[in-house]
mmCIF file of C-alpha atoms in Angstrom:
data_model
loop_
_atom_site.group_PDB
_atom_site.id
_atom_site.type_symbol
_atom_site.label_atom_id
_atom_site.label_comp_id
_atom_site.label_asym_id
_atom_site.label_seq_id
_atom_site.Cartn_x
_atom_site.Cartn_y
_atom_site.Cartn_z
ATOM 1 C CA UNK A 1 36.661 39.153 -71.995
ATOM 2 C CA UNK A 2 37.377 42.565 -73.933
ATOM 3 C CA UNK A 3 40.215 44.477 -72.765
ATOM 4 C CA UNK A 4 37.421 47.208 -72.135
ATOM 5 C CA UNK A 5 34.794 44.680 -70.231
ATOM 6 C CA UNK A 6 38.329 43.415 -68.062
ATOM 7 C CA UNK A 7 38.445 47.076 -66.754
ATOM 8 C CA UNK A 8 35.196 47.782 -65.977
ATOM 9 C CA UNK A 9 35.043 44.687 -64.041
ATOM 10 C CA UNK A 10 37.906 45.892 -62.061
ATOM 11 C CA UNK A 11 36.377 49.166 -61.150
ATOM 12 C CA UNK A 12 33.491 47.825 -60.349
ATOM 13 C CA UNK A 13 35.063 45.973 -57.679
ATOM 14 C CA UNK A 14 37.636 48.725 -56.279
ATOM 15 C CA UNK A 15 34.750 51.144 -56.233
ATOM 16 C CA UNK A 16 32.348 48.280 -54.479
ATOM 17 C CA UNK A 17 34.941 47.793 -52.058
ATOM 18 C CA UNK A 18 35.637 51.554 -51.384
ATOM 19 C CA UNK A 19 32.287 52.254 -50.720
ATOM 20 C CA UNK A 20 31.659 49.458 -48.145
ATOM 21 C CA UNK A 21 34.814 50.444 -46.344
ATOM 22 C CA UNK A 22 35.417 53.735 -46.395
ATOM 23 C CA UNK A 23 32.807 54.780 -43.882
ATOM 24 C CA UNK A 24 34.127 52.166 -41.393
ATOM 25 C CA UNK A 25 37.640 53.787 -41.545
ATOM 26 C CA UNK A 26 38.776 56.521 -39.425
ATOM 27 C CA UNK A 27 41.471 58.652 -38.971
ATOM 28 C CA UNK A 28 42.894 58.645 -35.368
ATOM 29 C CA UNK A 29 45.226 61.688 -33.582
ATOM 30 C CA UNK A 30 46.485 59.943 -30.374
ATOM 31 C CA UNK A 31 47.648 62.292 -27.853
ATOM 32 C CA UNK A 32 50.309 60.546 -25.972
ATOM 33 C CA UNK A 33 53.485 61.968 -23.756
ATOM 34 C CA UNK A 34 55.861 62.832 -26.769
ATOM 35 C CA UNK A 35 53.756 64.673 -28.907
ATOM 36 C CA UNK A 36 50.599 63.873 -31.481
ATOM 37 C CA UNK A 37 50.882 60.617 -34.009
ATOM 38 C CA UNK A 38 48.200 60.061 -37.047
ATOM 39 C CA UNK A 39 47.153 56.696 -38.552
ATOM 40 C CA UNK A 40 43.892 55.154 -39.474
ATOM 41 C CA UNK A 41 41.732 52.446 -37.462
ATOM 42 C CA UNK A 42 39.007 50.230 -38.705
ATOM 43 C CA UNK A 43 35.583 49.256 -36.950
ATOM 44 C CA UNK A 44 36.000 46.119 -34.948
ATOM 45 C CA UNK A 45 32.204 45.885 -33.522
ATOM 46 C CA UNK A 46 29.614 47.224 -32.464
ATOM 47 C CA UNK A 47 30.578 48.478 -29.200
ATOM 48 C CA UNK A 48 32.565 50.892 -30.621
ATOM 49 C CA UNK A 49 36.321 49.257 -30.783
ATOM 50 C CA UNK A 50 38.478 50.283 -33.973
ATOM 51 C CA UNK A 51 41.676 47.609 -34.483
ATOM 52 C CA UNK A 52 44.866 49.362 -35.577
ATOM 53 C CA UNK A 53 48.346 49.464 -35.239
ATOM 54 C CA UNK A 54 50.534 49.129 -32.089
ATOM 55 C CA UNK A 55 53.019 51.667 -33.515
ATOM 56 C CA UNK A 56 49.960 53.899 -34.506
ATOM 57 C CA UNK A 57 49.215 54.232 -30.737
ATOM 58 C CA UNK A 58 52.625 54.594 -29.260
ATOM 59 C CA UNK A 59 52.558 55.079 -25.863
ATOM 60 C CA UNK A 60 49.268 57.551 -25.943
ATOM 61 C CA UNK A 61 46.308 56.612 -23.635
ATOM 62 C CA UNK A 62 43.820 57.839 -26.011
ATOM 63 C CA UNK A 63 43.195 60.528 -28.682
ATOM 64 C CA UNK A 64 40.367 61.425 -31.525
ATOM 65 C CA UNK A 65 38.161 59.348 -34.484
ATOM 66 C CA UNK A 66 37.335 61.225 -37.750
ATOM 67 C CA UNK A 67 34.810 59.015 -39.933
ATOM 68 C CA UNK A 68 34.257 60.035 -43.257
ATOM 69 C CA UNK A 69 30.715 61.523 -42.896
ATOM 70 C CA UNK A 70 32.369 63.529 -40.142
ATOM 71 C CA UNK A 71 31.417 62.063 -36.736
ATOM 72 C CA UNK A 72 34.064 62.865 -34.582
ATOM 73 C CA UNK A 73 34.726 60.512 -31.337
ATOM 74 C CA UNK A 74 37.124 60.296 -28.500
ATOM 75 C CA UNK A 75 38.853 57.204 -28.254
ATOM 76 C CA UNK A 76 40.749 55.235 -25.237
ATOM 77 C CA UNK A 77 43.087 52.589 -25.487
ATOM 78 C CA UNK A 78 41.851 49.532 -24.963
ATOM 79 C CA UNK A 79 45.266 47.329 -25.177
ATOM 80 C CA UNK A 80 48.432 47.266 -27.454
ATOM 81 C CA UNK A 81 51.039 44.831 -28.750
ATOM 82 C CA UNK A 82 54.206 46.046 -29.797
ATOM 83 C CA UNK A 83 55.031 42.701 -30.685
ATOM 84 C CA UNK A 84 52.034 42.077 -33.625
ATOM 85 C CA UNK A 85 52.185 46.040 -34.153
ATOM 86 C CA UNK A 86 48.092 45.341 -33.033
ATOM 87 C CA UNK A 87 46.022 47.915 -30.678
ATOM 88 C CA UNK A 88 42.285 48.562 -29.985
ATOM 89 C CA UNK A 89 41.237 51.409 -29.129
ATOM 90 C CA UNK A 90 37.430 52.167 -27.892
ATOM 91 C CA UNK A 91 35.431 55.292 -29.155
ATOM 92 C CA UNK A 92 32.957 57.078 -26.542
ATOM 93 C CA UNK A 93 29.818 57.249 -29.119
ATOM 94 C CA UNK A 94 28.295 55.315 -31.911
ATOM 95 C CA UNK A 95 30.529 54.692 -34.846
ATOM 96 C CA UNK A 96 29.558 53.248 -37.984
ATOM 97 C CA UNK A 97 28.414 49.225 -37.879
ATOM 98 C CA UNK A 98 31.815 47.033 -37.856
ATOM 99 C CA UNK A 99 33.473 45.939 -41.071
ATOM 100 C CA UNK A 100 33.835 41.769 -42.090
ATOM 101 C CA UNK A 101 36.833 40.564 -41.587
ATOM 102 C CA UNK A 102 37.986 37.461 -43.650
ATOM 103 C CA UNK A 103 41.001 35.001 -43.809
ATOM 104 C CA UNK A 104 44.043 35.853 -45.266
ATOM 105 C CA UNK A 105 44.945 32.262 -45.336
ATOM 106 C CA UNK A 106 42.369 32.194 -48.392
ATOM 107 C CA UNK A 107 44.801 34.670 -49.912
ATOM 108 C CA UNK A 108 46.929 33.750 -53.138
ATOM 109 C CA UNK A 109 49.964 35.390 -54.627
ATOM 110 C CA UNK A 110 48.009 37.712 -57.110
ATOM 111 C CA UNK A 111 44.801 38.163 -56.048
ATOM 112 C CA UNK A 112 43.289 41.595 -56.083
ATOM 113 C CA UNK A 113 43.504 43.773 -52.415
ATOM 114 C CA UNK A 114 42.097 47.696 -51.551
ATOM 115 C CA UNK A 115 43.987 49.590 -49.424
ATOM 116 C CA UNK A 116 41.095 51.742 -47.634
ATOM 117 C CA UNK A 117 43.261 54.407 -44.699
ATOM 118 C CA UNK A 118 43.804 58.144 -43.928
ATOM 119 C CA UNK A 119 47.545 58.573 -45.603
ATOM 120 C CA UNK A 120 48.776 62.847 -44.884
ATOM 121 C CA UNK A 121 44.754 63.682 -43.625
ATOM 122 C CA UNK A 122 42.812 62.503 -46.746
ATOM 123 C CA UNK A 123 39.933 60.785 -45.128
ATOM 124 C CA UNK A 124 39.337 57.805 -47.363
ATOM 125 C CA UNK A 125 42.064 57.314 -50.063
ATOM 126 C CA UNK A 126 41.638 54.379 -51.562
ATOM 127 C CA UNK A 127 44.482 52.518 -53.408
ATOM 128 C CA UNK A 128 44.092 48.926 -55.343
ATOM 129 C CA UNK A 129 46.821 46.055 -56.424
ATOM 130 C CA UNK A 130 47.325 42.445 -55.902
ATOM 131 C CA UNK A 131 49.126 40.147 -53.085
ATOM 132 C CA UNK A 132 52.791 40.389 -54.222
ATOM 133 C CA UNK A 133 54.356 37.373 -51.748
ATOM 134 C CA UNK A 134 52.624 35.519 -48.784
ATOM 135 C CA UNK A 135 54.809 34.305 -45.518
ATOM 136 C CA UNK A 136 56.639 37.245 -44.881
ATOM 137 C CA UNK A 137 58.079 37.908 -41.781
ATOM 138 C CA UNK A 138 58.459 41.670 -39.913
ATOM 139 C CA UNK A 139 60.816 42.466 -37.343
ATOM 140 C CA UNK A 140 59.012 43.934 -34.389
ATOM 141 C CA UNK A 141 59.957 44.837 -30.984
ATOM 142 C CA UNK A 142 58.815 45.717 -27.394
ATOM 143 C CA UNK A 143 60.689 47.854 -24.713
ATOM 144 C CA UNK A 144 62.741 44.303 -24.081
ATOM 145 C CA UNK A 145 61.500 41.967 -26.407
ATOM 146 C CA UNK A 146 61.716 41.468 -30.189
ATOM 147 C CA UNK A 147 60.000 38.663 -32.126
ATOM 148 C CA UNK A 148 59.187 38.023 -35.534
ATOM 149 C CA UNK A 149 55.567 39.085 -37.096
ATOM 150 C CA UNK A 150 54.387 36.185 -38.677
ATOM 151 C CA UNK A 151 52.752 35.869 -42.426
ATOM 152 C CA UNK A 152 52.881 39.239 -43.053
ATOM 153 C CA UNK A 153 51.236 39.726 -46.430
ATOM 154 C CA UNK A 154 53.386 41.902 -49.324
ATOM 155 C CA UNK A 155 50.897 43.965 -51.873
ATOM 156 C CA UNK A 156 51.900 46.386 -54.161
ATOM 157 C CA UNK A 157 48.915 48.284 -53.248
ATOM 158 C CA UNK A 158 50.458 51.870 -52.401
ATOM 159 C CA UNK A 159 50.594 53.037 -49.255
ATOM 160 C CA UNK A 160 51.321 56.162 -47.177
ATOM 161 C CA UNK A 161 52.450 56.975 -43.818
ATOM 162 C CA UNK A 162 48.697 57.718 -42.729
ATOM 163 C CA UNK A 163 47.798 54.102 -43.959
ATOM 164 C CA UNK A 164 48.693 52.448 -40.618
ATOM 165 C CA UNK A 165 46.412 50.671 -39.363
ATOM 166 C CA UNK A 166 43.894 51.009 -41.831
ATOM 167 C CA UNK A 167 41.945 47.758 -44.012
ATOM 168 C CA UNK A 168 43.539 45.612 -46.729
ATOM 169 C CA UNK A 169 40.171 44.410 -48.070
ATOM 170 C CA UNK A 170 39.922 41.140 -50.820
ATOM 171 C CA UNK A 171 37.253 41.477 -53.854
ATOM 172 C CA UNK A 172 34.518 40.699 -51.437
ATOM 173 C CA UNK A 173 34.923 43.650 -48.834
ATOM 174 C CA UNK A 174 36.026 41.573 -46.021
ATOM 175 C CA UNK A 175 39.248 43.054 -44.350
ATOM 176 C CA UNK A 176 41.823 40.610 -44.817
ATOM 177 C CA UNK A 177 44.893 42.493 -43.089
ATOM 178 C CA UNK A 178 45.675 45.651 -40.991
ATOM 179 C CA UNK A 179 48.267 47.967 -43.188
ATOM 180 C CA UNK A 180 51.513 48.336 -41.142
ATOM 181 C CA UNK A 181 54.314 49.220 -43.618
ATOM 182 C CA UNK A 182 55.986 50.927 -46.720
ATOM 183 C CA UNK A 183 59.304 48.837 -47.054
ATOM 184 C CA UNK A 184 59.731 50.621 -50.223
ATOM 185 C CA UNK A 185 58.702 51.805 -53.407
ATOM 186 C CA UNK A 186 55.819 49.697 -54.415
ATOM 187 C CA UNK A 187 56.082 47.849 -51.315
ATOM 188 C CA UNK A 188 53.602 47.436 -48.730
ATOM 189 C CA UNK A 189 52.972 45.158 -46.008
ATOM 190 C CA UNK A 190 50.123 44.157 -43.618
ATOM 191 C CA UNK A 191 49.230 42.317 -40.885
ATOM 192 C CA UNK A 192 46.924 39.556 -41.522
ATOM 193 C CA UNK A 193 43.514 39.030 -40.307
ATOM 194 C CA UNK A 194 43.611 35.111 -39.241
ATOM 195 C CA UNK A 195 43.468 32.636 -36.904
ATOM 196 C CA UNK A 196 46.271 33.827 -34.897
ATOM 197 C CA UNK A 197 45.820 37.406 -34.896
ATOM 198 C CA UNK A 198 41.755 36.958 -33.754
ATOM 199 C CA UNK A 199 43.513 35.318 -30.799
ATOM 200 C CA UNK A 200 45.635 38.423 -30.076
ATOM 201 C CA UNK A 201 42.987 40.751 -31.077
ATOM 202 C CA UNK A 202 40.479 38.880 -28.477
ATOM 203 C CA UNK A 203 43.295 39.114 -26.133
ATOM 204 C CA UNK A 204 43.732 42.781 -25.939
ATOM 205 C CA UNK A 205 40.189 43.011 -25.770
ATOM 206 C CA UNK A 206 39.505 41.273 -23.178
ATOM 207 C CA UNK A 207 42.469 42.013 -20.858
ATOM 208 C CA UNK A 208 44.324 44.686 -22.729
ATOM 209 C CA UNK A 209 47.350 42.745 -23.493
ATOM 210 C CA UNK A 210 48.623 39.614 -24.989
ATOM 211 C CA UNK A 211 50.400 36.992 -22.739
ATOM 212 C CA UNK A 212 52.775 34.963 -24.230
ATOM 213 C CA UNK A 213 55.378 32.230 -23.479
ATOM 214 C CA UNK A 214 58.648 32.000 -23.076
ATOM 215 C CA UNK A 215 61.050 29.523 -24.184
ATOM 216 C CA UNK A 216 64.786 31.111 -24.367
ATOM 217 C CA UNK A 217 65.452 29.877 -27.624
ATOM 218 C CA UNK A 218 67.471 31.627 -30.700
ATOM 219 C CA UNK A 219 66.286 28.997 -33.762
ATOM 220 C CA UNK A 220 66.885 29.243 -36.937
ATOM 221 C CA UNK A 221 65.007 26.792 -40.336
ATOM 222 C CA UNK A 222 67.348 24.106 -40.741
ATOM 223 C CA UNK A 223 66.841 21.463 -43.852
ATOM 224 C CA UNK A 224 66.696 17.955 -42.523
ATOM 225 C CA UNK A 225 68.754 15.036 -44.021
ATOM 226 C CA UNK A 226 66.466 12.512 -46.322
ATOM 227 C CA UNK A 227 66.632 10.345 -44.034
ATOM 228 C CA UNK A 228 65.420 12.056 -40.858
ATOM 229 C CA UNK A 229 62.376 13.486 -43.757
ATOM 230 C CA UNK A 230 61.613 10.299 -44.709
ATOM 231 C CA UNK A 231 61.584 8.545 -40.889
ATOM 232 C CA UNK A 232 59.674 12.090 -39.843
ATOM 233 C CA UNK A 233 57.553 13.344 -42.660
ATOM 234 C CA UNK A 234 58.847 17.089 -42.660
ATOM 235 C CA UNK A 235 61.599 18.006 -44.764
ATOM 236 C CA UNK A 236 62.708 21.267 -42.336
ATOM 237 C CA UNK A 237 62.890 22.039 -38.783
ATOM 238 C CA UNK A 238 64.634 24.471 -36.487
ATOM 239 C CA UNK A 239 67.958 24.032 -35.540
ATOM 240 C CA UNK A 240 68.857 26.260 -32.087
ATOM 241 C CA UNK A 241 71.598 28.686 -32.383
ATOM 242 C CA UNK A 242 71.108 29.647 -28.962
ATOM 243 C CA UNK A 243 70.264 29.154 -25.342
ATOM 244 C CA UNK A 244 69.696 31.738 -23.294
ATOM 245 C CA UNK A 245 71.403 30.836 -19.706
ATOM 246 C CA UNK A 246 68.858 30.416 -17.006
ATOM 247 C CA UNK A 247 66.074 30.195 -19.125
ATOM 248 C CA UNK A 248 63.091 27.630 -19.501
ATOM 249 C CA UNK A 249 64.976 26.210 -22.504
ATOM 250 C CA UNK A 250 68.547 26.150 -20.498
ATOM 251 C CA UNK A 251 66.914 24.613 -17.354
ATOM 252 C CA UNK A 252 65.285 21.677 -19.705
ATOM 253 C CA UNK A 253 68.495 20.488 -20.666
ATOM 254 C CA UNK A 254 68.165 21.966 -24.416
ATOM 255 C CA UNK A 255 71.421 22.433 -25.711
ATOM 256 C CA UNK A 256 72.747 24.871 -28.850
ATOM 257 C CA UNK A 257 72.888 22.369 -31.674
ATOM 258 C CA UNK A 258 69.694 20.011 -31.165
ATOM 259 C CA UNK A 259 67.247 20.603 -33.860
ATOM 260 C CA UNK A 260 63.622 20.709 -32.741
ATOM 261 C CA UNK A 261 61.491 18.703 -34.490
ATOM 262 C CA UNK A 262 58.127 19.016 -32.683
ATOM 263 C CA UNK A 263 56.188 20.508 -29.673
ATOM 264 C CA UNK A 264 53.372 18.301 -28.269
ATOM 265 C CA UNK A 265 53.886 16.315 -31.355
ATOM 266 C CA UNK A 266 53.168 19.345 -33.776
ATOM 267 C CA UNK A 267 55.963 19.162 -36.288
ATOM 268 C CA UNK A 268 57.978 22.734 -36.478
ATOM 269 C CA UNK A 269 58.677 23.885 -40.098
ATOM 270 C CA UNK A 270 59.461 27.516 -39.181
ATOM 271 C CA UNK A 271 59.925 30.012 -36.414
ATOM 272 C CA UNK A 272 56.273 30.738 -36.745
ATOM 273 C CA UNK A 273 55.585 27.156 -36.289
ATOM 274 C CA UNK A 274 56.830 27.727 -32.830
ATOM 275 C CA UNK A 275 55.464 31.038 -31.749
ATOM 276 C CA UNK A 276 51.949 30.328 -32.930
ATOM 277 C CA UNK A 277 52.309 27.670 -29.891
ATOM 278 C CA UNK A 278 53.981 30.272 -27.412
ATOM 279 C CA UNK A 279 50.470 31.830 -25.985
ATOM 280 C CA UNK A 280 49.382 32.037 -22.702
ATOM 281 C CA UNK A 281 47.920 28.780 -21.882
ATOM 282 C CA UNK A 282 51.680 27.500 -22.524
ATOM 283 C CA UNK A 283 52.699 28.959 -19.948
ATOM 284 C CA UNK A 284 53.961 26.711 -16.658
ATOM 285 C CA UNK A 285 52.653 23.879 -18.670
ATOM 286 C CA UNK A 286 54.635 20.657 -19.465
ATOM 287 C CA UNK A 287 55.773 20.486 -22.761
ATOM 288 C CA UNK A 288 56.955 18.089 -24.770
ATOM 289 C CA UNK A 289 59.749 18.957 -27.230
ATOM 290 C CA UNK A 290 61.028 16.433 -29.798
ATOM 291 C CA UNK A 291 64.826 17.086 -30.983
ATOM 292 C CA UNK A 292 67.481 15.424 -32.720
ATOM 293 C CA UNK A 293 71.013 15.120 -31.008
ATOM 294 C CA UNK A 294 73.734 13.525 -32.586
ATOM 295 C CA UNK A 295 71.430 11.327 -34.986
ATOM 296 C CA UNK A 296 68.941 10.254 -32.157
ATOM 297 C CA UNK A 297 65.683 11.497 -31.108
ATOM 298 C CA UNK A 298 65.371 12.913 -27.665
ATOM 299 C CA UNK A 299 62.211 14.089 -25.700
ATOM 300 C CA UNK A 300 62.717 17.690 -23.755
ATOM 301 C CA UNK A 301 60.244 18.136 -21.344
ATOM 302 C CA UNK A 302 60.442 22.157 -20.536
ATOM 303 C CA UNK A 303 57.841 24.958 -18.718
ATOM 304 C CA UNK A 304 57.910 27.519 -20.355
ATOM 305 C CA UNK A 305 57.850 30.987 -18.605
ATOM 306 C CA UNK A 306 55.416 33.875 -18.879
ATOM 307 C CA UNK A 307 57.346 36.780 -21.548
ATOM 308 C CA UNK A 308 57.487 39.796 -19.530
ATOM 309 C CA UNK A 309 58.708 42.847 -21.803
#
C-alpha cells in the first residue's frame, strides 16, 4: 500500500469513528457540594443512562448533558464507584441511541484507538493513536478503601482534563474503554470495557453501587520455584505480605508468608486474579483457598466479609 493510500485509509477510519461517536458523547457540569466539575459521559442505553467516571461525578447528586447537536438534559446520579473510577448517571429526556461497546480483551499492543470527549468545553474533540501497553494497573481509592484498577489500557491517544469519562473507541466504533487519565505527556489511560467492568456497570445500575468482598489481605506477585510450576501448572502466585488482624483472612488461620495459589481452584497469577473473584456473591460464602506453607500445600477455608468504605 502507497504511503498516500496508508493515510487515507487511516482517516477514513478516525473520521468513521468520529462521526458515529461524537453525537453519543456529552459534556456533563455536575453540581455537587464543593463547587462545579466538567468531564464527558457516553450513552449507555436507551433509557437515557450515560457511563462515566467516578471522579467525574465527585460527590454531586446530579448536574447537566450537552450533546453535540445541542440537546441539553438534566442528569441524576444513578450510582458511583470510587474504586473502578465508574458512575452512571441518568438524563431526564431522550438522548441520542446508545453507543456499542466492545471487548478490550480483543485489544493488542498497537492497534489503532479514538479518543471521542469534551477536553476545556470543546464538544467533540476527537484525538487518534494506538494501544501503547495492556495490564496496567491504577491506584484508586474510596473514603476508606483503596484497591487496584485492573487492566487499565495505556494509549498514546492525547487526552485532556475534559476527556474523563468519555469513549476510547477501536477501528470498528465500538467503545472499548472509558478515558480516566493523563499520567503524562503522551500518556493516557482508560478503563476498559470488559467482562468485569459490565459486572460493575450492571451493578450500579441496578442498585447504585458495587458490593464487594473482603478478604484482609496485603499480596504481592511472587515467582514460584520450578518445582511448585511444574507440580501446579502456574509459574506465579501471590505471596501475602500482610494480614490484617481481625479480619476474614486473620480469622481463617492465613498467616503473612503463605503464598496463595488458588481460590475455588482458580489459580491466582496476579492481584487482579484475586479481586476479579472478590464480588458480592463472595461474600459470607465458604471459600476455598489453596496456599503453600513451608513447602506443603494447605487448604484455607475463609468467609469473606462484605467491603464497607
Amino acid at each position: 500500500m502507497e504511503p498516500a493510500d496508508a493515510m487515507d485509509a487511516y482517516s477514513s477510519v478516525v473520521t468513521r469513528v468520529a462521526a458515529t461517536l461524537t453525537p453519543r458523547v456529552a459534556a456533563l457540569r455536575m453540581r455537587g457540594p464543593r463547587g462545579t466539575a466538567a468531564g464527558s459521559g457516553v450513552v449507555l442505553t436507551g433509557e437515557g443512562h450515560l457511563v462515566t467516571n467516578a471522579h467525574v461525578v465527585g460527590s454531586a447528586e446530579g448536574g447537566e448533558a450537552e450533546f453535540a447537536d445541542g440537546t441539553n438534559a438534566r442528569i441524576s446520579v444513578v450510582g458511583r464507584d470510587p474504586l473502578s473510577d465508574l458512575a452512571i448517571v441518568r438524563a431526564d429526556r431522550d438522548v441520542p441511541d446508545p453507543a456499542e461497546y466492545g471487548d478490550a480483551d480483543a485489544l493488542l499492543v498497537g492497534s489503532l484507538v479514538v479518543a471521542v470527549g469534551n477536553p476545556l468545553g470543546l464538544a467533540g474533540t476527537v484525538t487518534a493513536g494506538v494501544v501503547s501497553a495492556l495490564g496496567r494497573s491504577l491506584p484508586a481509592r474510596g473514603r476508606s478503601t483503596s484497591r487496584l484498577i485492573e487492566d487499565v489500557i495505556q494509549t498514546d491517544a492525547a487526552l485532556n482534563p475534559g476527556n474523563s469519562g468519555g469513549a476510547l473507541a477501536d477501528s470498528r466504533g465500538q467503545v472499548v474503554g472509558i478515558n480516566t487519565a493523563v499520567a503524562g505527556v503522551g500518556v493516557g489511560l482508560a478503563i476498559p470495557v470488559n467482562a468485569t467492568t459490565r459486572r460493575i456497570i450492571h451493578a450500579l445500575m441496578h442498585d447504585g453501587r458495587v458490593r464487594r468482598a473482603y478478604l484482609g489481605l496485603v499480596t504481592a506477585p511472587t515467582s514460584l520455584t520450578p518445582v511448585l510450576a511444574e507440580r501446579t501448572g502456574q509459574r506465579t502466585a501471590l505471596r501475602v505480605a500482610e494480614v490484617i488482624e481481625a479480619s476474614p483472612a486473620d480469622l481463617s488461620g492465613l498467616r503473612r508468608g503463605d503464598v496463595i495459589l488458588a481460590v475455588d481452584g482458580v489459580p491466582l497469577r496476579d492481584a487482579q486474579s484475586l479481586q476479579k473473584q472478590m464480588f458480592a456473591e463472595a461474600i459470607g460464602r465458604r471459600t476455598e483457598i489453596t496456599v503453600v506453607r513451608n513447602g506443603a500445600l494447605v487448604d484455607v477455608v475463609v468467609e469473606p466479609a462484605e467491603l464497607t468504605d
